[in-house]
C-alpha cells in the first residue's frame, strides 16, 4: 500500500529564513505533485516532478525529486508572509488511473 | 473558462438524510475524482472515473455512490448521511496522467 508522509506537519518561520519540507513515499511512483492550499480555499497546483533528479523553481519555492530515496523536498528561500499556507505533496502509482495519494500536509506560518 | 465547479458550497444535513453533490468541468478532461478532506488527514480519494460511464472505488468509498453519465459531470451521492461524513468535499479533474485541477469545495455538516 502506498503511503506518503510529510514532515514537519507544522512549521512556524520568520520572514527571511530558509526551510525545507520533506515528502517521503513508500513505493515506486511515476509522478510527484506539490499543491498549495490557503485557509478555506481549494488546492492550487505548484509543481509536477516527473523523473529522478527533477528540479523545479517558482519564485521562492524550489521542489526536487529523488526517486531512489523516494523523497521529494520543497525548499523555501527567504520566506515572506504571503507563503503562509498548507502545502501538500501527492504521489500517483503505475496503472492507478491517475489516483493520487496525499501526504498529511504541512501547515506553514511565516511571521514578521 | 470556469474550470471545475461544485454545487452546493455549503450544506447541513440531519443523520439519515440523502443528498447529491454535483461537480462540473469545462476543460474536456477524461478523469474526474471525489476527495474528502478532514483535519490532519490530508485528502482521501472516495471514488474516481476515467471516462464517461465508468467509475471506480478509491480509499474511502463506503457510504458514497457516484455516477458519470456525462463527460463533464461527476455526481457524488450520500444515501443515508452519518455524522462521520461531516467533511469538506473536493472534486478534481485531469487529463490522463496529468495535473489534477480542483474545485472550490463543498462544506458538509451532518448533525
mmCIF file with all atom_site columns, C-alpha atoms in Angstrom:
data_model
loop_
_atom_site.group_PDB
_atom_site.id
_atom_site.type_symbol
_atom_site.label_atom_id
_atom_site.label_alt_id
_atom_site.label_comp_id
_atom_site.label_asym_id
_atom_site.label_entity_id
_atom_site.label_seq_id
_atom_site.pdbx_PDB_ins_code
_atom_site.Cartn_x
_atom_site.Cartn_y
_atom_site.Cartn_z
_atom_site.occupancy
_atom_site.B_iso_or_equiv
_atom_site.pdbx_formal_charge
_atom_site.auth_seq_id
_atom_site.auth_comp_id
_atom_site.auth_asym_id
_atom_site.auth_atom_id
_atom_site.pdbx_PDB_model_num
ATOM 1   C CA . UNK A 1 1   ? 0.000   0.000  0.000   1.00 0.00 ? 1   UNK A CA 1
ATOM 2   C CA . UNK A 1 2   ? 1.364   3.384  -0.982  1.00 0.00 ? 2   UNK A CA 1
ATOM 3   C CA . UNK A 1 3   ? 1.928   5.744  1.922   1.00 0.00 ? 3   UNK A CA 1
ATOM 4   C CA . UNK A 1 4   ? 3.010   9.362  1.731   1.00 0.00 ? 4   UNK A CA 1
ATOM 5   C CA . UNK A 1 5   ? 4.454   11.112 4.761   1.00 0.00 ? 5   UNK A CA 1
ATOM 6   C CA . UNK A 1 6   ? 5.341   14.755 5.142   1.00 0.00 ? 6   UNK A CA 1
ATOM 7   C CA . UNK A 1 7   ? 7.404   16.449 7.785   1.00 0.00 ? 7   UNK A CA 1
ATOM 8   C CA . UNK A 1 8   ? 7.159   18.647 9.543   1.00 0.00 ? 8   UNK A CA 1
ATOM 9   C CA . UNK A 1 9   ? 3.377   18.872 9.864   1.00 0.00 ? 9   UNK A CA 1
ATOM 10  C CA . UNK A 1 10  ? 3.563   22.368 11.325  1.00 0.00 ? 10  UNK A CA 1
ATOM 11  C CA . UNK A 1 11  ? 6.205   24.959 10.614  1.00 0.00 ? 11  UNK A CA 1
ATOM 12  C CA . UNK A 1 12  ? 6.469   28.436 12.024  1.00 0.00 ? 12  UNK A CA 1
ATOM 13  C CA . UNK A 1 13  ? 9.105   30.552 10.333  1.00 0.00 ? 13  UNK A CA 1
ATOM 14  C CA . UNK A 1 14  ? 10.356  34.074 10.491  1.00 0.00 ? 14  UNK A CA 1
ATOM 15  C CA . UNK A 1 15  ? 10.386  36.166 7.368   1.00 0.00 ? 15  UNK A CA 1
ATOM 16  C CA . UNK A 1 16  ? 13.701  35.994 5.548   1.00 0.00 ? 16  UNK A CA 1
ATOM 17  C CA . UNK A 1 17  ? 14.591  32.496 6.779   1.00 0.00 ? 17  UNK A CA 1
ATOM 18  C CA . UNK A 1 18  ? 15.070  29.337 4.704   1.00 0.00 ? 18  UNK A CA 1
ATOM 19  C CA . UNK A 1 19  ? 13.486  25.988 5.365   1.00 0.00 ? 19  UNK A CA 1
ATOM 20  C CA . UNK A 1 20  ? 12.708  22.633 3.750   1.00 0.00 ? 20  UNK A CA 1
ATOM 21  C CA . UNK A 1 21  ? 9.600   20.458 3.795   1.00 0.00 ? 21  UNK A CA 1
ATOM 22  C CA . UNK A 1 22  ? 10.144  16.735 3.221   1.00 0.00 ? 22  UNK A CA 1
ATOM 23  C CA . UNK A 1 23  ? 7.880   14.246 1.487   1.00 0.00 ? 23  UNK A CA 1
ATOM 24  C CA . UNK A 1 24  ? 8.628   10.507 1.725   1.00 0.00 ? 24  UNK A CA 1
ATOM 25  C CA . UNK A 1 25  ? 6.668   7.854  -0.134  1.00 0.00 ? 25  UNK A CA 1
ATOM 26  C CA . UNK A 1 26  ? 6.731   4.104  0.208   1.00 0.00 ? 26  UNK A CA 1
ATOM 27  C CA . UNK A 1 27  ? 6.584   2.544  -3.277  1.00 0.00 ? 27  UNK A CA 1
ATOM 28  C CA . UNK A 1 28  ? 7.568   3.203  -6.863  1.00 0.00 ? 28  UNK A CA 1
ATOM 29  C CA . UNK A 1 29  ? 5.827   6.212  -8.312  1.00 0.00 ? 29  UNK A CA 1
ATOM 30  C CA . UNK A 1 30  ? 5.555   7.833  -11.725 1.00 0.00 ? 30  UNK A CA 1
ATOM 31  C CA . UNK A 1 31  ? 4.961   11.378 -10.616 1.00 0.00 ? 31  UNK A CA 1
ATOM 32  C CA . UNK A 1 32  ? 5.083   13.607 -7.585  1.00 0.00 ? 32  UNK A CA 1
ATOM 33  C CA . UNK A 1 33  ? 2.975   16.741 -7.197  1.00 0.00 ? 33  UNK A CA 1
ATOM 34  C CA . UNK A 1 34  ? 3.115   19.685 -4.842  1.00 0.00 ? 34  UNK A CA 1
ATOM 35  C CA . UNK A 1 35  ? -0.029  21.669 -4.059  1.00 0.00 ? 35  UNK A CA 1
ATOM 36  C CA . UNK A 1 36  ? -0.737  24.754 -2.001  1.00 0.00 ? 36  UNK A CA 1
ATOM 37  C CA . UNK A 1 37  ? -3.937  25.365 -0.026  1.00 0.00 ? 37  UNK A CA 1
ATOM 38  C CA . UNK A 1 38  ? -4.864  28.675 1.592   1.00 0.00 ? 38  UNK A CA 1
ATOM 39  C CA . UNK A 1 39  ? -7.254  28.519 4.579   1.00 0.00 ? 39  UNK A CA 1
ATOM 40  C CA . UNK A 1 40  ? -10.808 27.800 3.479   1.00 0.00 ? 40  UNK A CA 1
ATOM 41  C CA . UNK A 1 41  ? -9.764  27.570 -0.161  1.00 0.00 ? 41  UNK A CA 1
ATOM 42  C CA . UNK A 1 42  ? -9.158  24.941 -2.782  1.00 0.00 ? 42  UNK A CA 1
ATOM 43  C CA . UNK A 1 43  ? -5.867  23.333 -3.807  1.00 0.00 ? 43  UNK A CA 1
ATOM 44  C CA . UNK A 1 44  ? -3.602  25.034 -6.305  1.00 0.00 ? 44  UNK A CA 1
ATOM 45  C CA . UNK A 1 45  ? -1.004  23.098 -8.277  1.00 0.00 ? 45  UNK A CA 1
ATOM 46  C CA . UNK A 1 46  ? 2.583   24.233 -7.697  1.00 0.00 ? 46  UNK A CA 1
ATOM 47  C CA . UNK A 1 47  ? 4.860   21.649 -9.280  1.00 0.00 ? 47  UNK A CA 1
ATOM 48  C CA . UNK A 1 48  ? 4.861   18.322 -11.090 1.00 0.00 ? 48  UNK A CA 1
ATOM 49  C CA . UNK A 1 49  ? 8.061   16.280 -10.844 1.00 0.00 ? 49  UNK A CA 1
ATOM 50  C CA . UNK A 1 50  ? 8.354   13.545 -13.418 1.00 0.00 ? 50  UNK A CA 1
ATOM 51  C CA . UNK A 1 51  ? 11.765  11.942 -13.106 1.00 0.00 ? 51  UNK A CA 1
ATOM 52  C CA . UNK A 1 52  ? 14.685  11.285 -10.828 1.00 0.00 ? 52  UNK A CA 1
ATOM 53  C CA . UNK A 1 53  ? 16.707  14.418 -10.249 1.00 0.00 ? 53  UNK A CA 1
ATOM 54  C CA . UNK A 1 54  ? 13.937  16.728 -11.439 1.00 0.00 ? 54  UNK A CA 1
ATOM 55  C CA . UNK A 1 55  ? 14.110  20.222 -10.006 1.00 0.00 ? 55  UNK A CA 1
ATOM 56  C CA . UNK A 1 56  ? 11.556  22.976 -10.497 1.00 0.00 ? 56  UNK A CA 1
ATOM 57  C CA . UNK A 1 57  ? 11.542  26.514 -9.166  1.00 0.00 ? 57  UNK A CA 1
ATOM 58  C CA . UNK A 1 58  ? 8.908   29.211 -8.925  1.00 0.00 ? 58  UNK A CA 1
ATOM 59  C CA . UNK A 1 59  ? 9.787   32.353 -7.043  1.00 0.00 ? 59  UNK A CA 1
ATOM 60  C CA . UNK A 1 60  ? 10.938  31.470 -3.520  1.00 0.00 ? 60  UNK A CA 1
ATOM 61  C CA . UNK A 1 61  ? 9.893   27.807 -3.825  1.00 0.00 ? 61  UNK A CA 1
ATOM 62  C CA . UNK A 1 62  ? 12.016  25.032 -5.262  1.00 0.00 ? 62  UNK A CA 1
ATOM 63  C CA . UNK A 1 63  ? 10.987  21.382 -5.468  1.00 0.00 ? 63  UNK A CA 1
ATOM 64  C CA . UNK A 1 64  ? 13.189  18.381 -6.160  1.00 0.00 ? 64  UNK A CA 1
ATOM 65  C CA . UNK A 1 65  ? 12.724  14.648 -6.552  1.00 0.00 ? 65  UNK A CA 1
ATOM 66  C CA . UNK A 1 66  ? 14.970  11.695 -5.690  1.00 0.00 ? 66  UNK A CA 1
ATOM 67  C CA . UNK A 1 67  ? 13.163  8.554  -6.831  1.00 0.00 ? 67  UNK A CA 1
ATOM 68  C CA . UNK A 1 68  ? 15.861  6.230  -5.476  1.00 0.00 ? 68  UNK A CA 1
ATOM 69  C CA . UNK A 1 69  ? 15.414  7.602  -1.983  1.00 0.00 ? 69  UNK A CA 1
ATOM 70  C CA . UNK A 1 70  ? 11.636  8.018  -2.586  1.00 0.00 ? 70  UNK A CA 1
ATOM 71  C CA . UNK A 1 71  ? 11.964  11.566 -1.335  1.00 0.00 ? 71  UNK A CA 1
ATOM 72  C CA . UNK A 1 72  ? 10.865  14.966 -2.526  1.00 0.00 ? 72  UNK A CA 1
ATOM 73  C CA . UNK A 1 73  ? 11.742  18.275 -0.934  1.00 0.00 ? 73  UNK A CA 1
ATOM 74  C CA . UNK A 1 74  ? 10.115  21.683 -1.109  1.00 0.00 ? 74  UNK A CA 1
ATOM 75  C CA . UNK A 1 75  ? 12.648  24.347 -0.234  1.00 0.00 ? 75  UNK A CA 1
ATOM 76  C CA . UNK A 1 76  ? 11.576  27.819 0.818   1.00 0.00 ? 76  UNK A CA 1
ATOM 77  C CA . UNK A 1 77  ? 14.071  30.625 0.356   1.00 0.00 ? 77  UNK A CA 1
ATOM 78  C CA . UNK A 1 78  ? 13.817  33.907 2.256   1.00 0.00 ? 78  UNK A CA 1
ATOM 79  C CA . UNK A 1 79  ? 10.256  33.284 3.373   1.00 0.00 ? 79  UNK A CA 1
ATOM 80  C CA . UNK A 1 80  ? 7.639   36.024 3.165   1.00 0.00 ? 80  UNK A CA 1
ATOM 81  C CA . UNK A 1 81  ? 4.230   36.216 4.842   1.00 0.00 ? 81  UNK A CA 1
ATOM 82  C CA . UNK A 1 82  ? 2.424   35.503 1.548   1.00 0.00 ? 82  UNK A CA 1
ATOM 83  C CA . UNK A 1 83  ? 3.829   31.972 1.593   1.00 0.00 ? 83  UNK A CA 1
ATOM 84  C CA . UNK A 1 84  ? 1.762   31.122 4.677   1.00 0.00 ? 84  UNK A CA 1
ATOM 85  C CA . UNK A 1 85  ? -0.453  28.191 3.615   1.00 0.00 ? 85  UNK A CA 1
ATOM 86  C CA . UNK A 1 86  ? -0.700  24.416 3.848   1.00 0.00 ? 86  UNK A CA 1
ATOM 87  C CA . UNK A 1 87  ? 1.491   22.518 1.391   1.00 0.00 ? 87  UNK A CA 1
ATOM 88  C CA . UNK A 1 88  ? 0.658   19.013 0.241   1.00 0.00 ? 88  UNK A CA 1
ATOM 89  C CA . UNK A 1 89  ? 2.687   16.524 -1.699  1.00 0.00 ? 89  UNK A CA 1
ATOM 90  C CA . UNK A 1 90  ? 0.884   13.788 -3.618  1.00 0.00 ? 90  UNK A CA 1
ATOM 91  C CA . UNK A 1 91  ? 2.020   10.716 -5.487  1.00 0.00 ? 91  UNK A CA 1
ATOM 92  C CA . UNK A 1 92  ? 0.427   8.540  -8.126  1.00 0.00 ? 92  UNK A CA 1
ATOM 93  C CA . UNK A 1 93  ? 1.253   4.963  -8.981  1.00 0.00 ? 93  UNK A CA 1
ATOM 94  C CA . UNK A 1 94  ? 1.557   2.965  -12.187 1.00 0.00 ? 94  UNK A CA 1
ATOM 95  C CA . UNK A 1 95  ? -1.729  1.743  -13.626 1.00 0.00 ? 95  UNK A CA 1
ATOM 96  C CA . UNK A 1 96  ? -3.689  3.590  -10.955 1.00 0.00 ? 96  UNK A CA 1
ATOM 97  C CA . UNK A 1 97  ? -5.964  5.591  -13.230 1.00 0.00 ? 97  UNK A CA 1
ATOM 98  C CA . UNK A 1 98  ? -4.240  8.745  -12.099 1.00 0.00 ? 98  UNK A CA 1
ATOM 99  C CA . UNK A 1 99  ? -5.236  8.279  -8.465  1.00 0.00 ? 99  UNK A CA 1
ATOM 100 C CA . UNK A 1 100 ? -3.275  10.462 -6.086  1.00 0.00 ? 100 UNK A CA 1
ATOM 101 C CA . UNK A 1 101 ? -2.252  9.582  -2.557  1.00 0.00 ? 101 UNK A CA 1
ATOM 102 C CA . UNK A 1 102 ? -1.748  12.731 -0.498  1.00 0.00 ? 102 UNK A CA 1
ATOM 103 C CA . UNK A 1 103 ? 0.535   13.442 2.413   1.00 0.00 ? 103 UNK A CA 1
ATOM 104 C CA . UNK A 1 104 ? -0.974  14.910 5.569   1.00 0.00 ? 104 UNK A CA 1
ATOM 105 C CA . UNK A 1 105 ? 0.042   18.437 4.630   1.00 0.00 ? 105 UNK A CA 1
ATOM 106 C CA . UNK A 1 106 ? 2.498   20.895 6.173   1.00 0.00 ? 106 UNK A CA 1
ATOM 107 C CA . UNK A 1 107 ? 0.947   23.994 7.693   1.00 0.00 ? 107 UNK A CA 1
ATOM 108 C CA . UNK A 1 108 ? 3.385   26.846 7.190   1.00 0.00 ? 108 UNK A CA 1
ATOM 109 C CA . UNK A 1 109 ? 3.124   30.102 9.093   1.00 0.00 ? 109 UNK A CA 1
ATOM 110 C CA . UNK A 1 110 ? 5.535   32.895 8.216   1.00 0.00 ? 110 UNK A CA 1
ATOM 111 C CA . UNK A 1 111 ? 5.759   35.597 10.844  1.00 0.00 ? 111 UNK A CA 1
ATOM 112 C CA . UNK A 1 112 ? 7.307   39.085 10.537  1.00 0.00 ? 112 UNK A CA 1
ATOM 113 C CA . UNK B 2 1   ? -13.462 29.047 -18.648 1.00 0.00 ? 1   UNK B CA 1
ATOM 114 C CA . UNK B 2 2   ? -14.974 28.216 -15.260 1.00 0.00 ? 2   UNK B CA 1
ATOM 115 C CA . UNK B 2 3   ? -12.656 25.243 -14.662 1.00 0.00 ? 3   UNK B CA 1
ATOM 116 C CA . UNK B 2 4   ? -14.094 22.914 -12.003 1.00 0.00 ? 4   UNK B CA 1
ATOM 117 C CA . UNK B 2 5   ? -17.259 23.991 -10.217 1.00 0.00 ? 5   UNK B CA 1
ATOM 118 C CA . UNK B 2 6   ? -19.084 22.347 -7.320  1.00 0.00 ? 6   UNK B CA 1
ATOM 119 C CA . UNK B 2 7   ? -22.654 22.647 -6.124  1.00 0.00 ? 7   UNK B CA 1
ATOM 120 C CA . UNK B 2 8   ? -23.611 23.369 -3.363  1.00 0.00 ? 8   UNK B CA 1
ATOM 121 C CA . UNK B 2 9   ? -20.884 25.237 -1.459  1.00 0.00 ? 9   UNK B CA 1
ATOM 122 C CA . UNK B 2 10  ? -22.353 24.504 1.976   1.00 0.00 ? 10  UNK B CA 1
ATOM 123 C CA . UNK B 2 11  ? -24.925 22.044 3.254   1.00 0.00 ? 11  UNK B CA 1
ATOM 124 C CA . UNK B 2 12  ? -26.237 20.895 6.625   1.00 0.00 ? 12  UNK B CA 1
ATOM 125 C CA . UNK B 2 13  ? -27.960 17.513 6.813   1.00 0.00 ? 13  UNK B CA 1
ATOM 126 C CA . UNK B 2 14  ? -29.590 15.515 9.542   1.00 0.00 ? 14  UNK B CA 1
ATOM 127 C CA . UNK B 2 15  ? -28.490 11.944 10.116  1.00 0.00 ? 15  UNK B CA 1
ATOM 128 C CA . UNK B 2 16  ? -30.200 9.627  7.652   1.00 0.00 ? 16  UNK B CA 1
ATOM 129 C CA . UNK B 2 17  ? -30.941 12.270 5.019   1.00 0.00 ? 17  UNK B CA 1
ATOM 130 C CA . UNK B 2 18  ? -29.673 11.910 1.496   1.00 0.00 ? 18  UNK B CA 1
ATOM 131 C CA . UNK B 2 19  ? -28.069 14.379 -0.881  1.00 0.00 ? 19  UNK B CA 1
ATOM 132 C CA . UNK B 2 20  ? -26.133 14.676 -4.118  1.00 0.00 ? 20  UNK B CA 1
ATOM 133 C CA . UNK B 2 21  ? -23.087 16.819 -4.745  1.00 0.00 ? 21  UNK B CA 1
ATOM 134 C CA . UNK B 2 22  ? -22.541 17.963 -8.307  1.00 0.00 ? 22  UNK B CA 1
ATOM 135 C CA . UNK B 2 23  ? -19.170 18.516 -9.949  1.00 0.00 ? 23  UNK B CA 1
ATOM 136 C CA . UNK B 2 24  ? -18.848 20.040 -13.395 1.00 0.00 ? 24  UNK B CA 1
ATOM 137 C CA . UNK B 2 25  ? -15.769 20.753 -15.505 1.00 0.00 ? 25  UNK B CA 1
ATOM 138 C CA . UNK B 2 26  ? -15.434 22.562 -18.805 1.00 0.00 ? 26  UNK B CA 1
ATOM 139 C CA . UNK B 2 27  ? -11.883 21.504 -19.681 1.00 0.00 ? 27  UNK B CA 1
ATOM 140 C CA . UNK B 2 28  ? -12.850 18.333 -21.555 1.00 0.00 ? 28  UNK B CA 1
ATOM 141 C CA . UNK B 2 29  ? -10.951 16.223 -19.025 1.00 0.00 ? 29  UNK B CA 1
ATOM 142 C CA . UNK B 2 30  ? -11.297 12.446 -19.128 1.00 0.00 ? 30  UNK B CA 1
ATOM 143 C CA . UNK B 2 31  ? -10.572 11.794 -15.471 1.00 0.00 ? 31  UNK B CA 1
ATOM 144 C CA . UNK B 2 32  ? -12.606 13.039 -12.522 1.00 0.00 ? 32  UNK B CA 1
ATOM 145 C CA . UNK B 2 33  ? -12.242 12.448 -8.771  1.00 0.00 ? 33  UNK B CA 1
ATOM 146 C CA . UNK B 2 34  ? -14.010 12.981 -5.482  1.00 0.00 ? 34  UNK B CA 1
ATOM 147 C CA . UNK B 2 35  ? -11.955 13.555 -2.321  1.00 0.00 ? 35  UNK B CA 1
ATOM 148 C CA . UNK B 2 36  ? -12.781 14.327 1.254   1.00 0.00 ? 36  UNK B CA 1
ATOM 149 C CA . UNK B 2 37  ? -10.578 16.458 3.463   1.00 0.00 ? 37  UNK B CA 1
ATOM 150 C CA . UNK B 2 38  ? -10.512 16.054 7.217   1.00 0.00 ? 38  UNK B CA 1
ATOM 151 C CA . UNK B 2 39  ? -8.200  17.847 9.680   1.00 0.00 ? 39  UNK B CA 1
ATOM 152 C CA . UNK B 2 40  ? -4.788  16.218 9.933   1.00 0.00 ? 40  UNK B CA 1
ATOM 153 C CA . UNK B 2 41  ? -5.550  13.586 7.279   1.00 0.00 ? 41  UNK B CA 1
ATOM 154 C CA . UNK B 2 42  ? -4.819  15.301 4.012   1.00 0.00 ? 42  UNK B CA 1
ATOM 155 C CA . UNK B 2 43  ? -7.145  14.423 1.159   1.00 0.00 ? 43  UNK B CA 1
ATOM 156 C CA . UNK B 2 44  ? -8.532  10.929 0.743   1.00 0.00 ? 44  UNK B CA 1
ATOM 157 C CA . UNK B 2 45  ? -9.960  9.625  -2.501  1.00 0.00 ? 45  UNK B CA 1
ATOM 158 C CA . UNK B 2 46  ? -13.582 8.482  -2.341  1.00 0.00 ? 46  UNK B CA 1
ATOM 159 C CA . UNK B 2 47  ? -14.354 7.458  -5.945  1.00 0.00 ? 47  UNK B CA 1
ATOM 160 C CA . UNK B 2 48  ? -12.973 8.302  -9.335  1.00 0.00 ? 48  UNK B CA 1
ATOM 161 C CA . UNK B 2 49  ? -13.791 7.974  -13.018 1.00 0.00 ? 49  UNK B CA 1
ATOM 162 C CA . UNK B 2 50  ? -11.526 7.527  -16.020 1.00 0.00 ? 50  UNK B CA 1
ATOM 163 C CA . UNK B 2 51  ? -14.256 8.207  -18.552 1.00 0.00 ? 51  UNK B CA 1
ATOM 164 C CA . UNK B 2 52  ? -17.939 8.701  -19.203 1.00 0.00 ? 52  UNK B CA 1
ATOM 165 C CA . UNK B 2 53  ? -19.941 5.780  -17.859 1.00 0.00 ? 53  UNK B CA 1
ATOM 166 C CA . UNK B 2 54  ? -17.102 4.359  -15.754 1.00 0.00 ? 54  UNK B CA 1
ATOM 167 C CA . UNK B 2 55  ? -16.455 4.684  -12.029 1.00 0.00 ? 55  UNK B CA 1
ATOM 168 C CA . UNK B 2 56  ? -14.164 3.012  -9.502  1.00 0.00 ? 56  UNK B CA 1
ATOM 169 C CA . UNK B 2 57  ? -13.623 2.957  -5.758  1.00 0.00 ? 57  UNK B CA 1
ATOM 170 C CA . UNK B 2 58  ? -10.922 4.939  -4.026  1.00 0.00 ? 58  UNK B CA 1
ATOM 171 C CA . UNK B 2 59  ? -9.555  4.706  -0.472  1.00 0.00 ? 59  UNK B CA 1
ATOM 172 C CA . UNK B 2 60  ? -12.759 5.516  1.437   1.00 0.00 ? 60  UNK B CA 1
ATOM 173 C CA . UNK B 2 61  ? -15.797 4.591  -0.725  1.00 0.00 ? 61  UNK B CA 1
ATOM 174 C CA . UNK B 2 62  ? -18.164 3.251  1.950   1.00 0.00 ? 62  UNK B CA 1
ATOM 175 C CA . UNK B 2 63  ? -21.374 5.249  2.324   1.00 0.00 ? 63  UNK B CA 1
ATOM 176 C CA . UNK B 2 64  ? -20.980 7.020  -1.026  1.00 0.00 ? 64  UNK B CA 1
ATOM 177 C CA . UNK B 2 65  ? -22.088 6.358  -4.581  1.00 0.00 ? 65  UNK B CA 1
ATOM 178 C CA . UNK B 2 66  ? -21.126 8.118  -7.798  1.00 0.00 ? 66  UNK B CA 1
ATOM 179 C CA . UNK B 2 67  ? -22.263 8.448  -11.365 1.00 0.00 ? 67  UNK B CA 1
ATOM 180 C CA . UNK B 2 68  ? -20.665 9.829  -14.523 1.00 0.00 ? 68  UNK B CA 1
ATOM 181 C CA . UNK B 2 69  ? -23.405 9.942  -17.127 1.00 0.00 ? 69  UNK B CA 1
ATOM 182 C CA . UNK B 2 70  ? -21.840 12.850 -18.993 1.00 0.00 ? 70  UNK B CA 1
ATOM 183 C CA . UNK B 2 71  ? -18.149 13.517 -19.507 1.00 0.00 ? 71  UNK B CA 1
ATOM 184 C CA . UNK B 2 72  ? -18.323 16.942 -17.912 1.00 0.00 ? 72  UNK B CA 1
ATOM 185 C CA . UNK B 2 73  ? -20.249 15.936 -14.764 1.00 0.00 ? 73  UNK B CA 1
ATOM 186 C CA . UNK B 2 74  ? -19.431 13.713 -11.802 1.00 0.00 ? 74  UNK B CA 1
ATOM 187 C CA . UNK B 2 75  ? -22.044 13.248 -9.076  1.00 0.00 ? 75  UNK B CA 1
ATOM 188 C CA . UNK B 2 76  ? -21.386 12.120 -5.510  1.00 0.00 ? 76  UNK B CA 1
ATOM 189 C CA . UNK B 2 77  ? -24.323 10.739 -3.557  1.00 0.00 ? 77  UNK B CA 1
ATOM 190 C CA . UNK B 2 78  ? -24.854 10.108 0.126   1.00 0.00 ? 78  UNK B CA 1
ATOM 191 C CA . UNK B 2 79  ? -27.824 7.778  0.570   1.00 0.00 ? 79  UNK B CA 1
ATOM 192 C CA . UNK B 2 80  ? -28.066 7.945  4.358   1.00 0.00 ? 80  UNK B CA 1
ATOM 193 C CA . UNK B 2 81  ? -25.815 10.597 5.834   1.00 0.00 ? 81  UNK B CA 1
ATOM 194 C CA . UNK B 2 82  ? -23.885 9.934  9.046   1.00 0.00 ? 82  UNK B CA 1
ATOM 195 C CA . UNK B 2 83  ? -22.010 12.361 11.321  1.00 0.00 ? 83  UNK B CA 1
ATOM 196 C CA . UNK B 2 84  ? -18.743 10.681 10.230  1.00 0.00 ? 84  UNK B CA 1
ATOM 197 C CA . UNK B 2 85  ? -19.365 12.115 6.763   1.00 0.00 ? 85  UNK B CA 1
ATOM 198 C CA . UNK B 2 86  ? -19.016 15.658 8.041   1.00 0.00 ? 86  UNK B CA 1
ATOM 199 C CA . UNK B 2 87  ? -16.139 16.930 5.947   1.00 0.00 ? 87  UNK B CA 1
ATOM 200 C CA . UNK B 2 88  ? -15.053 19.186 3.120   1.00 0.00 ? 88  UNK B CA 1
ATOM 201 C CA . UNK B 2 89  ? -15.517 17.517 -0.248  1.00 0.00 ? 89  UNK B CA 1
ATOM 202 C CA . UNK B 2 90  ? -13.375 18.388 -3.243  1.00 0.00 ? 90  UNK B CA 1
ATOM 203 C CA . UNK B 2 91  ? -13.873 17.399 -6.824  1.00 0.00 ? 91  UNK B CA 1
ATOM 204 C CA . UNK B 2 92  ? -10.972 17.354 -9.274  1.00 0.00 ? 92  UNK B CA 1
ATOM 205 C CA . UNK B 2 93  ? -10.439 16.640 -12.939 1.00 0.00 ? 93  UNK B CA 1
ATOM 206 C CA . UNK B 2 94  ? -7.466  15.950 -15.165 1.00 0.00 ? 94  UNK B CA 1
ATOM 207 C CA . UNK B 2 95  ? -6.235  14.749 -18.488 1.00 0.00 ? 95  UNK B CA 1
ATOM 208 C CA . UNK B 2 96  ? -4.819  11.221 -18.274 1.00 0.00 ? 96  UNK B CA 1
ATOM 209 C CA . UNK B 2 97  ? -1.596  11.184 -16.227 1.00 0.00 ? 97  UNK B CA 1
ATOM 210 C CA . UNK B 2 98  ? -1.610  14.910 -15.695 1.00 0.00 ? 98  UNK B CA 1
ATOM 211 C CA . UNK B 2 99  ? -2.085  17.544 -13.020 1.00 0.00 ? 99  UNK B CA 1
ATOM 212 C CA . UNK B 2 100 ? -5.428  17.442 -11.239 1.00 0.00 ? 100 UNK B CA 1
ATOM 213 C CA . UNK B 2 101 ? -7.414  20.679 -11.051 1.00 0.00 ? 101 UNK B CA 1
ATOM 214 C CA . UNK B 2 102 ? -9.584  21.117 -8.000  1.00 0.00 ? 102 UNK B CA 1
ATOM 215 C CA . UNK B 2 103 ? -12.985 22.684 -7.470  1.00 0.00 ? 103 UNK B CA 1
ATOM 216 C CA . UNK B 2 104 ? -13.728 25.157 -4.664  1.00 0.00 ? 104 UNK B CA 1
ATOM 217 C CA . UNK B 2 105 ? -15.073 22.516 -2.274  1.00 0.00 ? 105 UNK B CA 1
ATOM 218 C CA . UNK B 2 106 ? -18.339 21.717 -0.516  1.00 0.00 ? 106 UNK B CA 1
ATOM 219 C CA . UNK B 2 107 ? -18.515 22.002 3.248   1.00 0.00 ? 107 UNK B CA 1
ATOM 220 C CA . UNK B 2 108 ? -20.934 19.368 4.577   1.00 0.00 ? 108 UNK B CA 1
ATOM 221 C CA . UNK B 2 109 ? -22.107 19.080 8.159   1.00 0.00 ? 109 UNK B CA 1
ATOM 222 C CA . UNK B 2 110 ? -24.177 16.090 9.289   1.00 0.00 ? 110 UNK B CA 1
ATOM 223 C CA . UNK B 2 111 ? -25.952 16.563 12.589  1.00 0.00 ? 111 UNK B CA 1
#
